[in-house]
Amino acid sequence: MLKAISHIALVVRDPARTAQLFERALGARIARLKQERKGPPETFLFLGSIWFVLVEGESHVSRSDDHIAFSVAEDELEIFAEKLSALGVESQVSRAGTAAKSLYFVDYDNHLFELHTGQLERDLASV
């Protein structure tokens, strides 16, 4: 039986640069930079309680609606938007069908992220 997500791995051209983006904009905690072992170098970090592995390589991600979403408090959205803007990263706030808002942004390798203010139970009840 599945328990939970163990980790999320993303292929990025420059793991240190992407880790720095996540650290400065989202408060990521970098666990280890440039782990050298068999295979490509990897950077390990935590976004919230989720372990991410940034694997160095050629990213072939084209923009799509596939994304990773994090829950945040609504009063934090503007703070995140300001941090992303200061780092030169475009973001867009959109309002879902309910009172929830989302802030979307794309990292340097076209991975789409959402910062969402809704709660799953409330959002499902409104559908």
Short mmCIF file of C-alpha atoms in Angstrom, two decimals, residues 18-126:
data_model
loop_
_atom_site.label_atom_id
_atom_site.label_comp_id
_atom_site.label_asym_id
_atom_site.label_seq_id
_atom_site.Cartn_x
_atom_site.Cartn_y
_atom_site.Cartn_z
CA THR A 18 17.44 26.17 -8.95
CA ALA A 19 18.12 25.30 -5.29
CA GLN A 20 18.98 28.95 -4.65
CA LEU A 21 15.69 30.03 -6.28
CA PHE A 22 13.73 27.65 -4.04
CA GLU A 23 15.70 28.76 -0.98
CA ARG A 24 15.28 32.50 -1.57
CA ALA A 25 11.71 32.49 -2.85
CA LEU A 26 10.11 29.61 -0.96
CA GLY A 27 12.30 29.11 2.10
CA ALA A 28 13.65 25.73 0.98
CA ARG A 29 16.19 24.08 3.23
CA ILE A 30 19.17 22.83 1.22
CA ALA A 31 20.41 19.53 2.61
CA ARG A 32 23.34 18.89 0.28
CA LEU A 33 24.71 20.52 -2.86
CA LYS A 34 26.29 18.63 -5.76
CA GLN A 35 26.27 15.09 -4.44
CA GLU A 36 28.83 13.27 -6.59
CA ARG A 37 28.29 9.57 -7.12
CA LYS A 38 27.53 7.29 -10.01
CA GLY A 39 25.27 9.17 -12.35
CA PRO A 40 24.75 12.91 -12.63
CA PRO A 41 25.32 15.31 -9.73
CA GLU A 42 22.30 15.84 -7.48
CA THR A 43 21.26 18.55 -5.04
CA PHE A 44 18.97 17.62 -2.15
CA LEU A 45 16.58 20.05 -0.49
CA PHE A 46 13.32 20.26 1.41
CA LEU A 47 10.37 22.37 0.28
CA GLY A 48 8.14 22.33 3.32
CA SER A 49 8.36 18.72 4.43
CA ILE A 50 8.83 17.33 0.92
CA TRP A 51 12.23 16.07 -0.13
CA PHE A 52 13.29 17.23 -3.61
CA VAL A 53 16.21 15.95 -5.64
CA LEU A 54 17.50 18.27 -8.35
CA VAL A 55 19.34 16.13 -10.89
CA GLU A 56 21.77 17.88 -13.23
CA GLY A 57 20.96 17.27 -16.87
CA GLU A 58 19.33 18.68 -19.96
CA SER A 59 15.77 19.55 -19.07
CA HIS A 60 13.35 18.80 -21.88
CA VAL A 61 10.27 20.08 -20.11
CA SER A 62 7.93 22.14 -22.24
CA ARG A 63 5.37 24.29 -20.51
CA SER A 64 2.18 22.47 -19.68
CA ASP A 65 -0.44 22.43 -16.95
CA ASP A 66 1.38 19.60 -15.12
CA HIS A 67 2.51 21.10 -11.84
CA ILE A 68 3.42 20.67 -8.20
CA ALA A 69 1.19 22.54 -5.73
CA PHE A 70 1.94 23.60 -2.17
CA SER A 71 -0.55 24.81 0.46
CA VAL A 72 0.12 28.32 1.78
CA ALA A 73 -1.75 30.92 3.80
CA GLU A 74 -3.49 33.56 1.70
CA ASP A 75 -1.66 36.39 3.45
CA GLU A 76 1.65 34.90 2.28
CA LEU A 77 0.86 35.00 -1.46
CA GLU A 78 1.95 38.61 -1.91
CA ILE A 79 5.19 37.94 -0.03
CA PHE A 80 5.98 34.99 -2.32
CA ALA A 81 5.07 37.07 -5.40
CA GLU A 82 7.44 39.85 -4.28
CA LYS A 83 10.29 37.39 -3.66
CA LEU A 84 9.81 35.77 -7.06
CA SER A 85 9.70 39.16 -8.78
CA ALA A 86 12.91 40.25 -7.04
CA LEU A 87 14.57 37.11 -8.44
CA GLY A 88 13.31 37.88 -11.95
CA VAL A 89 10.80 35.02 -11.95
CA GLU A 90 7.38 35.70 -13.44
CA SER A 91 4.37 34.72 -11.39
CA GLN A 92 0.63 35.02 -11.81
CA VAL A 93 -2.13 35.05 -9.23
CA SER A 94 -5.39 33.44 -10.21
CA ARG A 95 -8.56 32.79 -8.29
CA ALA A 96 -9.95 29.29 -8.35
CA GLY A 97 -13.70 28.71 -8.57
CA THR A 98 -13.94 29.19 -4.81
CA ALA A 99 -12.50 31.77 -2.47
CA ALA A 100 -9.09 30.10 -2.84
CA LYS A 101 -6.30 31.87 -4.69
CA SER A 102 -3.25 30.43 -6.37
CA LEU A 103 0.11 31.87 -7.33
CA TYR A 104 1.72 30.13 -10.29
CA PHE A 105 5.35 30.38 -11.38
CA VAL A 106 7.78 28.53 -13.59
CA ASP A 107 11.35 27.70 -12.58
CA TYR A 108 14.36 28.10 -14.88
CA ASP A 109 13.62 24.74 -16.55
CA ASN A 110 9.88 25.20 -17.19
CA HIS A 111 8.64 23.21 -14.18
CA LEU A 112 5.32 24.74 -13.11
CA PHE A 113 4.58 25.32 -9.41
CA GLU A 114 1.44 26.48 -7.65
CA LEU A 115 1.11 28.06 -4.23
CA HIS A 116 -2.52 27.39 -3.30
CA THR A 117 -4.54 28.90 -0.46
CA GLY A 118 -7.40 26.41 -0.56
CA GLN A 119 -8.11 23.38 1.53
CA LEU A 120 -8.85 20.10 -0.22
CA GLU A 121 -12.01 19.32 1.74
CA ARG A 122 -13.44 22.80 1.20
CA ASP A 123 -12.43 22.87 -2.46
CA LEU A 124 -14.01 19.49 -3.16
CA ALA A 125 -17.22 20.49 -1.38
CA SER A 126 -17.62 23.45 -3.73
#
